Amino acid sequence: MQTDTKLVERFHRILVEEIHRGAPEYLEGSFTVAEIYQSLVPYRTHRDRLGVRMNGDYEDALLRLLAGQGDFLILESDPACAKIRRELDQSNPNTGIYREFAAVGVRLNPARLASISPRAVDEDRERGIQATLDTGEGSSETMPRETSTAETEKESVPPAKREGPRGGPAVDHCPECDGALPDRENLRFCPRCGANLFVVPCRHCGEPLERGWLYCVSCGEPAQG
């Protein structure tokens, strides 16, 4: 897959804009890889502003950002960064590999924030609005809208927990695709995306860990709570 340098730069600009708008603490603090593709710049709601029509192009740009292309982001795990770079060196890389590092921390490179101009951000927004008008799409996925305070508060409340098989914790929504999960006693995999609900990647190195483990079996770091 040919690298689109402008797409990587645009992805970074939009990410910074969304952080400015909804999570300003992330301008200097750490957030997770999962937050990028689940809440900050999801493909389904930002594809027009990004200028992509295929999920593969979105994933390739995100993967290159995490690998350090352009020095826009700083991944807080050298092993994870090295694995992503090795994958990108392949002739047919698995662009969805970033999901293995969903819990790994990532930061904005402060040295690159000054290079983002308000005009560039406005152009990205206009691109998304114009694309929506051109295609005639009016769904909630593509039309920009303001989020009410009530909606924001509702989204900030974590999903209710329930007890899963083998005493492990389970959630009502899949941590990967955010789809609602059926109330089944032996539910282990998401019926929509196939994600293992009992495995969470180590935030430091990306090693798959079973929920409930206190420490990573690979690097020894405390597991995600």
Short mmCIF file of N, CA and C in Angstrom, two decimals, residues 107-216:
data_model
loop_
_atom_site.label_atom_id
_atom_site.label_comp_id
_atom_site.label_asym_id
_atom_site.label_seq_id
_atom_site.Cartn_x
_atom_site.Cartn_y
_atom_site.Cartn_z
N ARG A 107 1.19 9.84 23.25
CA ARG A 107 1.19 11.28 23.51
C ARG A 107 1.36 12.07 22.21
N LEU A 108 0.87 13.29 22.22
CA LEU A 108 1.15 14.21 21.13
C LEU A 108 2.57 14.73 21.29
N ASN A 109 3.29 14.84 20.19
CA ASN A 109 4.62 15.43 20.24
C ASN A 109 4.45 16.94 20.29
N PRO A 110 4.80 17.57 21.41
CA PRO A 110 4.59 19.03 21.53
C PRO A 110 5.34 19.83 20.48
N ALA A 111 6.42 19.28 19.96
CA ALA A 111 7.20 20.01 18.96
C ALA A 111 6.45 20.16 17.65
N ARG A 112 5.44 19.30 17.41
CA ARG A 112 4.70 19.37 16.14
C ARG A 112 3.37 20.10 16.26
N LEU A 113 2.98 20.49 17.46
CA LEU A 113 1.70 21.17 17.63
C LEU A 113 1.71 22.56 17.01
N ALA A 114 2.85 23.23 17.08
CA ALA A 114 2.93 24.60 16.56
C ALA A 114 2.80 24.66 15.05
N SER A 115 2.99 23.50 14.37
CA SER A 115 2.93 23.49 12.91
C SER A 115 1.51 23.43 12.39
N ILE A 116 0.52 23.28 13.27
CA ILE A 116 -0.87 23.16 12.85
C ILE A 116 -1.50 24.54 12.81
N SER A 117 -1.94 24.95 11.64
CA SER A 117 -2.55 26.27 11.50
C SER A 117 -4.07 26.15 11.58
N PRO A 118 -4.75 27.16 12.15
CA PRO A 118 -6.21 27.15 12.19
C PRO A 118 -6.82 27.04 10.80
N ARG A 119 -6.18 27.59 9.80
CA ARG A 119 -6.70 27.53 8.43
C ARG A 119 -6.74 26.09 7.94
N ALA A 120 -5.69 25.32 8.24
CA ALA A 120 -5.65 23.92 7.82
C ALA A 120 -6.77 23.13 8.48
N VAL A 121 -7.04 23.41 9.75
CA VAL A 121 -8.11 22.72 10.46
C VAL A 121 -9.45 23.06 9.85
N ASP A 122 -9.66 24.34 9.52
CA ASP A 122 -10.92 24.76 8.89
C ASP A 122 -11.10 24.09 7.54
N GLU A 123 -10.03 23.94 6.78
CA GLU A 123 -10.12 23.29 5.48
C GLU A 123 -10.52 21.82 5.64
N ASP A 124 -10.02 21.15 6.65
CA ASP A 124 -10.39 19.77 6.90
C ASP A 124 -11.88 19.66 7.23
N ARG A 125 -12.38 20.61 8.04
CA ARG A 125 -13.79 20.59 8.40
C ARG A 125 -14.66 20.83 7.17
N GLU A 126 -14.27 21.79 6.34
CA GLU A 126 -15.03 22.09 5.14
C GLU A 126 -15.04 20.90 4.18
N ARG A 127 -13.93 20.17 4.13
CA ARG A 127 -13.84 19.00 3.26
C ARG A 127 -14.90 17.97 3.65
N GLY A 128 -15.05 17.76 4.95
CA GLY A 128 -16.03 16.79 5.42
C GLY A 128 -17.46 17.22 5.15
N ILE A 129 -17.74 18.50 5.37
CA ILE A 129 -19.09 19.02 5.11
C ILE A 129 -19.42 18.96 3.64
N GLN A 130 -18.48 19.33 2.77
CA GLN A 130 -18.72 19.32 1.34
C GLN A 130 -18.92 17.91 0.83
N ALA A 131 -18.14 16.97 1.35
CA ALA A 131 -18.28 15.58 0.92
C ALA A 131 -19.65 15.04 1.28
N THR A 132 -20.18 15.43 2.42
CA THR A 132 -21.51 15.01 2.84
C THR A 132 -22.57 15.57 1.90
N LEU A 133 -22.42 16.85 1.52
CA LEU A 133 -23.38 17.47 0.60
C LEU A 133 -23.31 16.83 -0.79
N ASP A 134 -22.09 16.53 -1.26
CA ASP A 134 -21.92 15.96 -2.59
C ASP A 134 -22.53 14.57 -2.71
N THR A 135 -22.42 13.78 -1.64
CA THR A 135 -22.93 12.40 -1.69
C THR A 135 -24.39 12.30 -1.29
N GLY A 136 -24.93 13.40 -0.73
CA GLY A 136 -26.32 13.38 -0.31
C GLY A 136 -26.55 12.61 0.96
N GLU A 137 -25.49 12.29 1.67
CA GLU A 137 -25.64 11.52 2.90
C GLU A 137 -26.03 12.46 4.02
N GLY A 138 -27.00 12.04 4.80
CA GLY A 138 -27.44 12.86 5.92
C GLY A 138 -27.52 12.08 7.20
N SER A 139 -26.81 10.97 7.27
CA SER A 139 -26.87 10.14 8.47
C SER A 139 -26.10 10.79 9.59
N SER A 140 -26.37 10.31 10.79
CA SER A 140 -25.69 10.85 11.97
C SER A 140 -24.23 10.50 11.97
N GLU A 141 -23.81 9.55 11.13
CA GLU A 141 -22.41 9.16 11.10
C GLU A 141 -21.55 10.18 10.37
N THR A 142 -22.14 10.89 9.40
CA THR A 142 -21.33 11.78 8.59
C THR A 142 -21.63 13.25 8.83
N MET A 143 -22.84 13.57 9.31
CA MET A 143 -23.18 14.97 9.52
C MET A 143 -22.60 15.45 10.84
N PRO A 144 -21.80 16.53 10.81
CA PRO A 144 -21.28 17.05 12.08
C PRO A 144 -22.40 17.61 12.93
N ARG A 145 -22.34 17.41 14.23
CA ARG A 145 -23.37 17.93 15.10
C ARG A 145 -22.75 18.26 16.44
N GLU A 146 -23.45 19.09 17.18
CA GLU A 146 -23.01 19.44 18.52
C GLU A 146 -23.50 18.38 19.50
N THR A 147 -22.70 18.02 20.47
CA THR A 147 -23.08 17.05 21.47
C THR A 147 -23.59 17.78 22.70
N SER A 148 -24.78 17.43 23.15
CA SER A 148 -25.36 18.10 24.30
C SER A 148 -24.65 17.69 25.57
N THR A 149 -24.85 18.51 26.62
CA THR A 149 -24.24 18.19 27.90
C THR A 149 -24.74 16.87 28.44
N ALA A 150 -26.05 16.61 28.26
CA ALA A 150 -26.62 15.36 28.74
C ALA A 150 -26.00 14.16 28.05
N GLU A 151 -25.76 14.29 26.71
CA GLU A 151 -25.15 13.19 25.97
C GLU A 151 -23.72 12.97 26.43
N THR A 152 -23.00 14.07 26.67
CA THR A 152 -21.62 13.95 27.11
C THR A 152 -21.53 13.24 28.45
N GLU A 153 -22.44 13.63 29.37
CA GLU A 153 -22.44 12.98 30.68
C GLU A 153 -22.80 11.51 30.57
N LYS A 154 -23.74 11.20 29.67
CA LYS A 154 -24.15 9.81 29.49
C LYS A 154 -23.02 8.97 28.95
N GLU A 155 -22.24 9.53 27.98
CA GLU A 155 -21.16 8.78 27.38
C GLU A 155 -19.99 8.60 28.34
N SER A 156 -19.88 9.52 29.32
CA SER A 156 -18.76 9.43 30.24
C SER A 156 -18.98 8.38 31.32
N VAL A 157 -20.23 7.88 31.45
CA VAL A 157 -20.52 6.88 32.46
C VAL A 157 -20.09 5.52 31.94
N PRO A 158 -19.23 4.79 32.66
CA PRO A 158 -18.78 3.49 32.19
C PRO A 158 -19.91 2.50 32.14
N PRO A 159 -19.86 1.54 31.19
CA PRO A 159 -20.92 0.55 31.09
C PRO A 159 -20.99 -0.31 32.34
N ALA A 160 -22.21 -0.78 32.64
CA ALA A 160 -22.40 -1.62 33.82
C ALA A 160 -21.63 -2.93 33.66
N LYS A 161 -21.01 -3.36 34.77
CA LYS A 161 -20.22 -4.58 34.74
C LYS A 161 -21.09 -5.76 35.16
N ARG A 162 -20.78 -6.94 34.66
CA ARG A 162 -21.44 -8.16 35.10
C ARG A 162 -20.39 -9.24 35.22
N GLU A 163 -20.70 -10.27 35.93
CA GLU A 163 -19.76 -11.35 36.15
C GLU A 163 -19.77 -12.29 34.95
N GLY A 164 -18.61 -12.60 34.44
CA GLY A 164 -18.51 -13.48 33.28
C GLY A 164 -18.04 -14.86 33.67
N PRO A 165 -17.81 -15.74 32.68
CA PRO A 165 -17.34 -17.08 32.94
C PRO A 165 -16.00 -17.07 33.66
N ARG A 166 -15.75 -18.06 34.47
CA ARG A 166 -14.51 -18.24 35.23
C ARG A 166 -14.27 -17.07 36.19
N GLY A 167 -15.32 -16.37 36.52
CA GLY A 167 -15.19 -15.29 37.49
C GLY A 167 -14.59 -14.02 36.92
N GLY A 168 -14.32 -13.98 35.62
CA GLY A 168 -13.72 -12.80 35.02
C GLY A 168 -14.75 -11.72 34.76
N PRO A 169 -14.34 -10.46 34.73
CA PRO A 169 -15.28 -9.37 34.50
C PRO A 169 -15.69 -9.31 33.03
N ALA A 170 -16.90 -8.90 32.78
CA ALA A 170 -17.38 -8.70 31.42
C ALA A 170 -18.08 -7.36 31.36
N VAL A 171 -18.28 -6.84 30.18
CA VAL A 171 -18.93 -5.54 30.00
C VAL A 171 -20.11 -5.71 29.08
N ASP A 172 -20.97 -4.70 29.06
CA ASP A 172 -22.17 -4.77 28.23
C ASP A 172 -21.90 -4.34 26.79
N HIS A 173 -20.74 -3.73 26.54
CA HIS A 173 -20.36 -3.32 25.20
C HIS A 173 -18.96 -3.83 24.89
N CYS A 174 -18.74 -4.23 23.66
CA CYS A 174 -17.43 -4.74 23.25
C CYS A 174 -16.39 -3.63 23.33
N PRO A 175 -15.24 -3.88 23.96
CA PRO A 175 -14.21 -2.83 24.05
C PRO A 175 -13.55 -2.52 22.73
N GLU A 176 -13.76 -3.38 21.71
CA GLU A 176 -13.15 -3.14 20.40
C GLU A 176 -14.07 -2.36 19.47
N CYS A 177 -15.29 -2.88 19.24
CA CYS A 177 -16.20 -2.25 18.26
C CYS A 177 -17.30 -1.43 18.92
N ASP A 178 -17.39 -1.50 20.27
CA ASP A 178 -18.38 -0.76 21.03
C ASP A 178 -19.80 -1.24 20.77
N GLY A 179 -19.95 -2.42 20.18
CA GLY A 179 -21.27 -2.97 19.94
C GLY A 179 -21.87 -3.55 21.20
N ALA A 180 -23.21 -3.49 21.33
CA ALA A 180 -23.89 -4.05 22.50
C ALA A 180 -23.73 -5.57 22.50
N LEU A 181 -23.47 -6.13 23.67
CA LEU A 181 -23.26 -7.57 23.79
C LEU A 181 -24.53 -8.24 24.31
N PRO A 182 -24.86 -9.42 23.80
CA PRO A 182 -26.03 -10.14 24.30
C PRO A 182 -25.79 -10.65 25.72
N ASP A 183 -26.86 -10.79 26.46
CA ASP A 183 -26.76 -11.26 27.85
C ASP A 183 -26.73 -12.78 27.84
N ARG A 184 -25.53 -13.32 27.62
CA ARG A 184 -25.34 -14.78 27.55
C ARG A 184 -24.35 -15.21 28.62
N GLU A 185 -24.65 -16.32 29.28
CA GLU A 185 -23.83 -16.78 30.39
C GLU A 185 -22.41 -17.13 29.96
N ASN A 186 -22.26 -17.77 28.80
CA ASN A 186 -20.95 -18.23 28.36
C ASN A 186 -20.35 -17.34 27.27
N LEU A 187 -20.73 -16.09 27.27
CA LEU A 187 -20.24 -15.16 26.26
C LEU A 187 -18.74 -14.93 26.43
N ARG A 188 -17.97 -15.22 25.42
CA ARG A 188 -16.52 -15.02 25.47
C ARG A 188 -16.02 -14.14 24.34
N PHE A 189 -16.69 -14.22 23.17
CA PHE A 189 -16.26 -13.44 22.01
C PHE A 189 -17.39 -12.52 21.56
N CYS A 190 -17.01 -11.37 21.04
CA CYS A 190 -18.00 -10.43 20.51
C CYS A 190 -18.63 -11.03 19.25
N PRO A 191 -19.96 -11.10 19.17
CA PRO A 191 -20.60 -11.69 17.99
C PRO A 191 -20.49 -10.81 16.74
N ARG A 192 -20.04 -9.55 16.89
CA ARG A 192 -19.95 -8.63 15.76
C ARG A 192 -18.55 -8.56 15.16
N CYS A 193 -17.54 -8.42 16.03
CA CYS A 193 -16.18 -8.28 15.51
C CYS A 193 -15.26 -9.43 15.88
N GLY A 194 -15.73 -10.33 16.75
CA GLY A 194 -14.95 -11.50 17.12
C GLY A 194 -13.90 -11.27 18.18
N ALA A 195 -13.89 -10.07 18.79
CA ALA A 195 -12.88 -9.77 19.81
C ALA A 195 -13.05 -10.67 21.02
N ASN A 196 -11.93 -11.12 21.59
CA ASN A 196 -11.94 -11.94 22.80
C ASN A 196 -12.21 -11.03 23.99
N LEU A 197 -13.34 -11.22 24.66
CA LEU A 197 -13.74 -10.34 25.74
C LEU A 197 -12.96 -10.59 27.02
N PHE A 198 -12.17 -11.66 27.04
CA PHE A 198 -11.42 -11.98 28.24
C PHE A 198 -9.94 -11.63 28.10
N VAL A 199 -9.59 -11.00 27.01
CA VAL A 199 -8.19 -10.65 26.79
C VAL A 199 -8.07 -9.14 26.61
N VAL A 200 -7.11 -8.55 27.29
CA VAL A 200 -6.84 -7.12 27.15
C VAL A 200 -5.33 -6.96 26.94
N PRO A 201 -4.91 -6.13 25.97
CA PRO A 201 -3.47 -5.98 25.73
C PRO A 201 -2.78 -5.21 26.84
N CYS A 202 -1.55 -5.59 27.13
CA CYS A 202 -0.73 -4.86 28.10
C CYS A 202 -0.52 -3.43 27.61
N ARG A 203 -0.72 -2.49 28.49
CA ARG A 203 -0.58 -1.08 28.09
C ARG A 203 0.86 -0.70 27.78
N HIS A 204 1.80 -1.54 28.21
CA HIS A 204 3.22 -1.23 28.01
C HIS A 204 3.78 -1.89 26.75
N CYS A 205 3.54 -3.21 26.58
CA CYS A 205 4.16 -3.93 25.48
C CYS A 205 3.17 -4.55 24.50
N GLY A 206 1.87 -4.54 24.84
CA GLY A 206 0.87 -5.09 23.93
C GLY A 206 0.62 -6.57 24.09
N GLU A 207 1.29 -7.25 25.02
CA GLU A 207 1.09 -8.68 25.24
C GLU A 207 -0.37 -8.96 25.65
N PRO A 208 -1.06 -9.92 24.99
CA PRO A 208 -2.44 -10.24 25.38
C PRO A 208 -2.48 -10.82 26.80
N LEU A 209 -3.29 -10.22 27.66
CA LEU A 209 -3.43 -10.66 29.04
C LEU A 209 -4.88 -11.00 29.32
N GLU A 210 -5.10 -11.99 30.16
CA GLU A 210 -6.46 -12.30 30.56
C GLU A 210 -6.92 -11.27 31.59
N ARG A 211 -8.19 -10.89 31.46
CA ARG A 211 -8.74 -9.92 32.40
C ARG A 211 -8.68 -10.50 33.81
N GLY A 212 -8.24 -9.69 34.75
CA GLY A 212 -8.09 -10.15 36.11
C GLY A 212 -6.64 -10.37 36.50
N TRP A 213 -5.75 -10.52 35.49
CA TRP A 213 -4.32 -10.63 35.79
C TRP A 213 -3.82 -9.28 36.29
N LEU A 214 -2.94 -9.32 37.27
CA LEU A 214 -2.44 -8.09 37.87
C LEU A 214 -1.18 -7.57 37.19
N TYR A 215 -0.40 -8.49 36.58
CA TYR A 215 0.85 -8.09 35.96
C TYR A 215 1.01 -8.76 34.59
N CYS A 216 1.74 -8.08 33.72
CA CYS A 216 2.02 -8.63 32.38
C CYS A 216 3.00 -9.79 32.50
#
